[in-house]
């Protein structure tokens, strides 16, 4: 028999010199497969051995099997005498398994029994960071530094990570510099130096205000949405035309600390046709998007207002609110859920009260987003239900919409986009002019290429096709649009 004084336990454990001793030796030699086999045999021979359980936990941890490791660490603490070193090991694997509730229970037990206070404080900080309790996490890391100076560099690094997460970059740099001063030659100090440089670059390049200006040529083969079939008494000719599209955008995104963020955007859009001037459009719009980040997701509350001019006359005003929840369903897969309200007001008198499109639009949607290619590519799928309560009886309808979108990075600076949209609208009342309930099915497909010619200077090519299939002929049409444009961001 030999006495094992390490790991630290409630007392020395009497250990058989057979399988357990050999298993520990194989573990020390980093022969984990051999160690596992020997330690399992030792555990069968001594089923209540806390030392055998502890070394089984260590071995499984080295093999990346955290669930098995956690089981044996629990045994090492529950058996007599308990192996006190298992506290920190168990908390660490539970942290890696995201079993934060149980990790906190073992942290509380370790604190009560005064087990390795500095290490436990450090692990507590890590758990609190995962729970987005950043202020408490920083206090835990500071306590770890105070209790054990050897943890200062690791604690300062974690504090810097918390400040970065909260976008307190100046404080993050202070923590990193403090870390480097402790031991400038250490590996973690070298890493911190590079990280501090990257933060400095972020601060140098970050722009609260951004702008973009664009110009594009468009060919539209059905500007007037000419019906697909001839209608008696209706003669629409010259429906195709060329136009110039001008855009201007200003973005405002202040660098805010903490979980809150804000984006504001002012857009200006103008489409001027060469012949059909009655369809010239000018549309400024303003969007305000406050938001809140939390663990694995965020909440935004977009507010927007658009004021549209048609043929140089005020045409329509639209105000909308759309609170949205985005949440990580599982790694790499995002779910998005929203509810919306839109107020629409036509600024020109309708032909008659039945054609009054003023009204309220209520909507709800659910979507799925899958980023790929290191976040440079994106696939999204969305379903939206809408209820359009218009003042005129001919425009009350219920809508169901499915949208698909794809962004694919083809080569460096060249991206391919594709999208599809299907909208089915069922109108409530019999149309007062046509004598039947209107139903529209509108299909839209688009494909485009974006190429960055120079930094922040893009060329965009796009084609889109729309097919509106309606049971009322005047609303039934096909449309193709071709766009080639340039955009400069600054």
PDB file of N, CA, C and O in Angstrom, residues 27-66:
ATOM      1  N   UNK A  27      -1.552   8.351 -16.585  1.00  0.00           N
ATOM      2  CA  UNK A  27      -2.119   9.694 -16.749  1.00  0.00           C
ATOM      3  C   UNK A  27      -1.011  10.733 -16.731  1.00  0.00           C
ATOM      4  O   UNK A  27      -0.979  11.653 -17.564  1.00  0.00           O
ATOM      5  N   UNK A  28      -0.067  10.596 -15.770  1.00  0.00           N
ATOM      6  CA  UNK A  28       1.043  11.542 -15.687  1.00  0.00           C
ATOM      7  C   UNK A  28       1.918  11.513 -16.927  1.00  0.00           C
ATOM      8  O   UNK A  28       2.503  12.546 -17.307  1.00  0.00           O
ATOM      9  N   UNK A  29       1.959  10.346 -17.599  1.00  0.00           N
ATOM     10  CA  UNK A  29       2.749  10.221 -18.833  1.00  0.00           C
ATOM     11  C   UNK A  29       1.937  10.632 -20.064  1.00  0.00           C
ATOM     12  O   UNK A  29       2.425  10.483 -21.194  1.00  0.00           O
ATOM     13  N   UNK A  30       0.723  11.101 -19.844  1.00  0.00           N
ATOM     14  CA  UNK A  30      -0.180  11.556 -20.907  1.00  0.00           C
ATOM     15  C   UNK A  30      -0.603  10.432 -21.846  1.00  0.00           C
ATOM     16  O   UNK A  30      -0.945  10.664 -22.995  1.00  0.00           O
ATOM     17  N   UNK A  31      -0.612   9.216 -21.322  1.00  0.00           N
ATOM     18  CA  UNK A  31      -1.128   8.060 -22.074  1.00  0.00           C
ATOM     19  C   UNK A  31      -2.578   7.847 -21.620  1.00  0.00           C
ATOM     20  O   UNK A  31      -2.874   6.981 -20.791  1.00  0.00           O
ATOM     21  N   UNK A  32      -3.475   8.664 -22.157  1.00  0.00           N
ATOM     22  CA  UNK A  32      -4.826   8.736 -21.602  1.00  0.00           C
ATOM     23  C   UNK A  32      -5.671   7.491 -21.880  1.00  0.00           C
ATOM     24  O   UNK A  32      -6.482   7.095 -21.048  1.00  0.00           O
ATOM     25  N   UNK A  33      -5.504   6.875 -23.020  1.00  0.00           N
ATOM     26  CA  UNK A  33      -6.282   5.661 -23.320  1.00  0.00           C
ATOM     27  C   UNK A  33      -5.898   4.545 -22.342  1.00  0.00           C
ATOM     28  O   UNK A  33      -6.769   3.855 -21.802  1.00  0.00           O
ATOM     29  N   UNK A  34      -4.588   4.370 -22.121  1.00  0.00           N
ATOM     30  CA  UNK A  34      -4.125   3.345 -21.188  1.00  0.00           C
ATOM     31  C   UNK A  34      -4.553   3.688 -19.766  1.00  0.00           C
ATOM     32  O   UNK A  34      -4.971   2.807 -18.995  1.00  0.00           O
ATOM     33  N   UNK A  35      -4.450   4.974 -19.416  1.00  0.00           N
ATOM     34  CA  UNK A  35      -4.847   5.405 -18.075  1.00  0.00           C
ATOM     35  C   UNK A  35      -6.325   5.133 -17.840  1.00  0.00           C
ATOM     36  O   UNK A  35      -6.714   4.663 -16.755  1.00  0.00           O
ATOM     37  N   UNK A  36      -7.147   5.407 -18.838  1.00  0.00           N
ATOM     38  CA  UNK A  36      -8.582   5.213 -18.687  1.00  0.00           C
ATOM     39  C   UNK A  36      -8.916   3.754 -18.394  1.00  0.00           C
ATOM     40  O   UNK A  36      -9.708   3.448 -17.496  1.00  0.00           O
ATOM     41  N   UNK A  37      -8.300   2.845 -19.133  1.00  0.00           N
ATOM     42  CA  UNK A  37      -8.576   1.417 -18.935  1.00  0.00           C
ATOM     43  C   UNK A  37      -8.183   0.975 -17.537  1.00  0.00           C
ATOM     44  O   UNK A  37      -8.933   0.257 -16.856  1.00  0.00           O
ATOM     45  N   UNK A  38      -7.011   1.411 -17.066  1.00  0.00           N
ATOM     46  CA  UNK A  38      -6.536   1.020 -15.732  1.00  0.00           C
ATOM     47  C   UNK A  38      -7.394   1.654 -14.634  1.00  0.00           C
ATOM     48  O   UNK A  38      -7.730   0.991 -13.636  1.00  0.00           O
ATOM     49  N   UNK A  39      -7.748   2.911 -14.792  1.00  0.00           N
ATOM     50  CA  UNK A  39      -8.542   3.596 -13.780  1.00  0.00           C
ATOM     51  C   UNK A  39      -9.958   3.044 -13.692  1.00  0.00           C
ATOM     52  O   UNK A  39     -10.557   3.001 -12.613  1.00  0.00           O
ATOM     53  N   UNK A  40     -10.517   2.620 -14.828  1.00  0.00           N
ATOM     54  CA  UNK A  40     -11.842   1.995 -14.803  1.00  0.00           C
ATOM     55  C   UNK A  40     -11.799   0.681 -14.024  1.00  0.00           C
ATOM     56  O   UNK A  40     -12.708   0.382 -13.243  1.00  0.00           O
ATOM     57  N   UNK A  41     -10.726  -0.096 -14.214  1.00  0.00           N
ATOM     58  CA  UNK A  41     -10.563  -1.346 -13.448  1.00  0.00           C
ATOM     59  C   UNK A  41     -10.409  -1.050 -11.963  1.00  0.00           C
ATOM     60  O   UNK A  41     -10.978  -1.731 -11.113  1.00  0.00           O
ATOM     61  N   UNK A  42      -9.620   0.008 -11.649  1.00  0.00           N
ATOM     62  CA  UNK A  42      -9.428   0.382 -10.247  1.00  0.00           C
ATOM     63  C   UNK A  42     -10.749   0.808  -9.619  1.00  0.00           C
ATOM     64  O   UNK A  42     -11.028   0.490  -8.455  1.00  0.00           O
ATOM     65  N   UNK A  43     -11.584   1.520 -10.405  1.00  0.00           N
ATOM     66  CA  UNK A  43     -12.873   1.961  -9.900  1.00  0.00           C
ATOM     67  C   UNK A  43     -13.801   0.782  -9.644  1.00  0.00           C
ATOM     68  O   UNK A  43     -14.599   0.797  -8.703  1.00  0.00           O
ATOM     69  N   UNK A  44     -13.693  -0.247 -10.493  1.00  0.00           N
ATOM     70  CA  UNK A  44     -14.496  -1.461 -10.265  1.00  0.00           C
ATOM     71  C   UNK A  44     -14.044  -2.175  -9.004  1.00  0.00           C
ATOM     72  O   UNK A  44     -14.858  -2.726  -8.258  1.00  0.00           O
ATOM     73  N   UNK A  45     -12.726  -2.163  -8.758  1.00  0.00           N
ATOM     74  CA  UNK A  45     -12.192  -2.817  -7.564  1.00  0.00           C
ATOM     75  C   UNK A  45     -12.499  -2.025  -6.300  1.00  0.00           C
ATOM     76  O   UNK A  45     -12.716  -2.598  -5.222  1.00  0.00           O
ATOM     77  N   UNK A  46     -12.484  -0.679  -6.431  1.00  0.00           N
ATOM     78  CA  UNK A  46     -12.742   0.202  -5.292  1.00  0.00           C
ATOM     79  C   UNK A  46     -13.846   1.186  -5.668  1.00  0.00           C
ATOM     80  O   UNK A  46     -13.577   2.355  -5.956  1.00  0.00           O
ATOM     81  N   UNK A  47     -15.095   0.744  -5.749  1.00  0.00           N
ATOM     82  CA  UNK A  47     -16.181   1.588  -6.282  1.00  0.00           C
ATOM     83  C   UNK A  47     -16.415   2.877  -5.493  1.00  0.00           C
ATOM     84  O   UNK A  47     -17.050   3.789  -6.007  1.00  0.00           O
ATOM     85  N   UNK A  48     -15.934   2.991  -4.269  1.00  0.00           N
ATOM     86  CA  UNK A  48     -16.135   4.208  -3.472  1.00  0.00           C
ATOM     87  C   UNK A  48     -14.849   5.015  -3.339  1.00  0.00           C
ATOM     88  O   UNK A  48     -14.760   5.872  -2.476  1.00  0.00           O
ATOM     89  N   UNK A  49     -13.888   4.758  -4.201  1.00  0.00           N
ATOM     90  CA  UNK A  49     -12.617   5.475  -4.121  1.00  0.00           C
ATOM     91  C   UNK A  49     -12.748   6.870  -4.741  1.00  0.00           C
ATOM     92  O   UNK A  49     -12.973   7.019  -5.943  1.00  0.00           O
ATOM     93  N   UNK A  50     -12.604   7.904  -3.917  1.00  0.00           N
ATOM     94  CA  UNK A  50     -12.681   9.282  -4.418  1.00  0.00           C
ATOM     95  C   UNK A  50     -11.479   9.613  -5.305  1.00  0.00           C
ATOM     96  O   UNK A  50     -11.594  10.387  -6.259  1.00  0.00           O
ATOM     97  N   UNK A  51     -10.312   8.998  -5.016  1.00  0.00           N
ATOM     98  CA  UNK A  51      -9.117   9.268  -5.816  1.00  0.00           C
ATOM     99  C   UNK A  51      -9.267   8.685  -7.219  1.00  0.00           C
ATOM    100  O   UNK A  51      -8.949   9.333  -8.226  1.00  0.00           O
ATOM    101  N   UNK A  52      -9.788   7.453  -7.291  1.00  0.00           N
ATOM    102  CA  UNK A  52     -10.011   6.838  -8.603  1.00  0.00           C
ATOM    103  C   UNK A  52     -11.015   7.675  -9.406  1.00  0.00           C
ATOM    104  O   UNK A  52     -10.836   7.908 -10.607  1.00  0.00           O
ATOM    105  N   UNK A  53     -12.088   8.142  -8.732  1.00  0.00           N
ATOM    106  CA  UNK A  53     -13.092   8.964  -9.413  1.00  0.00           C
ATOM    107  C   UNK A  53     -12.462  10.263  -9.918  1.00  0.00           C
ATOM    108  O   UNK A  53     -12.722  10.711 -11.053  1.00  0.00           O
ATOM    109  N   UNK A  54     -11.595  10.872  -9.092  1.00  0.00           N
ATOM    110  CA  UNK A  54     -10.972  12.136  -9.476  1.00  0.00           C
ATOM    111  C   UNK A  54     -10.087  11.952 -10.708  1.00  0.00           C
ATOM    112  O   UNK A  54     -10.160  12.744 -11.660  1.00  0.00           O
ATOM    113  N   UNK A  55      -9.277  10.916 -10.706  1.00  0.00           N
ATOM    114  CA  UNK A  55      -8.392  10.717 -11.855  1.00  0.00           C
ATOM    115  C   UNK A  55      -9.151  10.270 -13.100  1.00  0.00           C
ATOM    116  O   UNK A  55      -8.742  10.570 -14.228  1.00  0.00           O
ATOM    117  N   UNK A  56     -10.260   9.589 -12.917  1.00  0.00           N
ATOM    118  CA  UNK A  56     -11.117   9.304 -14.075  1.00  0.00           C
ATOM    119  C   UNK A  56     -11.660  10.606 -14.652  1.00  0.00           C
ATOM    120  O   UNK A  56     -11.714  10.789 -15.876  1.00  0.00           O
ATOM    121  N   UNK A  57     -12.060  11.535 -13.772  1.00  0.00           N
ATOM    122  CA  UNK A  57     -12.517  12.840 -14.235  1.00  0.00           C
ATOM    123  C   UNK A  57     -11.438  13.581 -15.003  1.00  0.00           C
ATOM    124  O   UNK A  57     -11.678  14.138 -16.081  1.00  0.00           O
ATOM    125  N   UNK A  58     -10.216  13.580 -14.465  1.00  0.00           N
ATOM    126  CA  UNK A  58      -9.104  14.243 -15.149  1.00  0.00           C
ATOM    127  C   UNK A  58      -8.848  13.635 -16.525  1.00  0.00           C
ATOM    128  O   UNK A  58      -8.610  14.345 -17.515  1.00  0.00           O
ATOM    129  N   UNK A  59      -8.895  12.309 -16.586  1.00  0.00           N
ATOM    130  CA  UNK A  59      -8.614  11.620 -17.847  1.00  0.00           C
ATOM    131  C   UNK A  59      -9.689  11.926 -18.884  1.00  0.00           C
ATOM    132  O   UNK A  59      -9.379  12.235 -20.045  1.00  0.00           O
ATOM    133  N   UNK A  60     -10.947  11.834 -18.490  1.00  0.00           N
ATOM    134  CA  UNK A  60     -12.034  12.150 -19.423  1.00  0.00           C
ATOM    135  C   UNK A  60     -11.957  13.606 -19.890  1.00  0.00           C
ATOM    136  O   UNK A  60     -12.225  13.923 -21.055  1.00  0.00           O
ATOM    137  N   UNK A  61     -11.564  14.507 -18.996  1.00  0.00           N
ATOM    138  CA  UNK A  61     -11.429  15.915 -19.371  1.00  0.00           C
ATOM    139  C   UNK A  61     -10.360  16.082 -20.454  1.00  0.00           C
ATOM    140  O   UNK A  61     -10.563  16.803 -21.441  1.00  0.00           O
ATOM    141  N   UNK A  62      -9.211  15.407 -20.269  1.00  0.00           N
ATOM    142  CA  UNK A  62      -8.141  15.506 -21.263  1.00  0.00           C
ATOM    143  C   UNK A  62      -8.567  14.931 -22.607  1.00  0.00           C
ATOM    144  O   UNK A  62      -8.086  15.362 -23.666  1.00  0.00           O
ATOM    145  N   UNK A  63      -9.505  13.999 -22.583  1.00  0.00           N
ATOM    146  CA  UNK A  63     -10.003  13.382 -23.812  1.00  0.00           C
ATOM    147  C   UNK A  63     -11.163  14.179 -24.412  1.00  0.00           C
ATOM    148  O   UNK A  63     -11.731  13.792 -25.428  1.00  0.00           O
ATOM    149  N   UNK A  64     -11.527  15.286 -23.771  1.00  0.00           N
ATOM    150  CA  UNK A  64     -12.596  16.137 -24.287  1.00  0.00           C
ATOM    151  C   UNK A  64     -13.995  15.628 -23.998  1.00  0.00           C
ATOM    152  O   UNK A  64     -14.966  16.149 -24.553  1.00  0.00           O
ATOM    153  N   UNK A  65     -14.119  14.663 -23.085  1.00  0.00           N
ATOM    154  CA  UNK A  65     -15.430  14.096 -22.745  1.00  0.00           C
ATOM    155  C   UNK A  65     -15.901  14.718 -21.431  1.00  0.00           C
ATOM    156  O   UNK A  65     -15.763  14.128 -20.346  1.00  0.00           O
ATOM    157  N   UNK A  66     -16.451  15.925 -21.538  1.00  0.00           N
ATOM    158  CA  UNK A  66     -16.753  16.701 -20.342  1.00  0.00           C
ATOM    159  C   UNK A  66     -17.905  16.133 -19.516  1.00  0.00           C
ATOM    160  O   UNK A  66     -17.897  16.245 -18.289  1.00  0.00           O
TER     161      UNK A  66
END
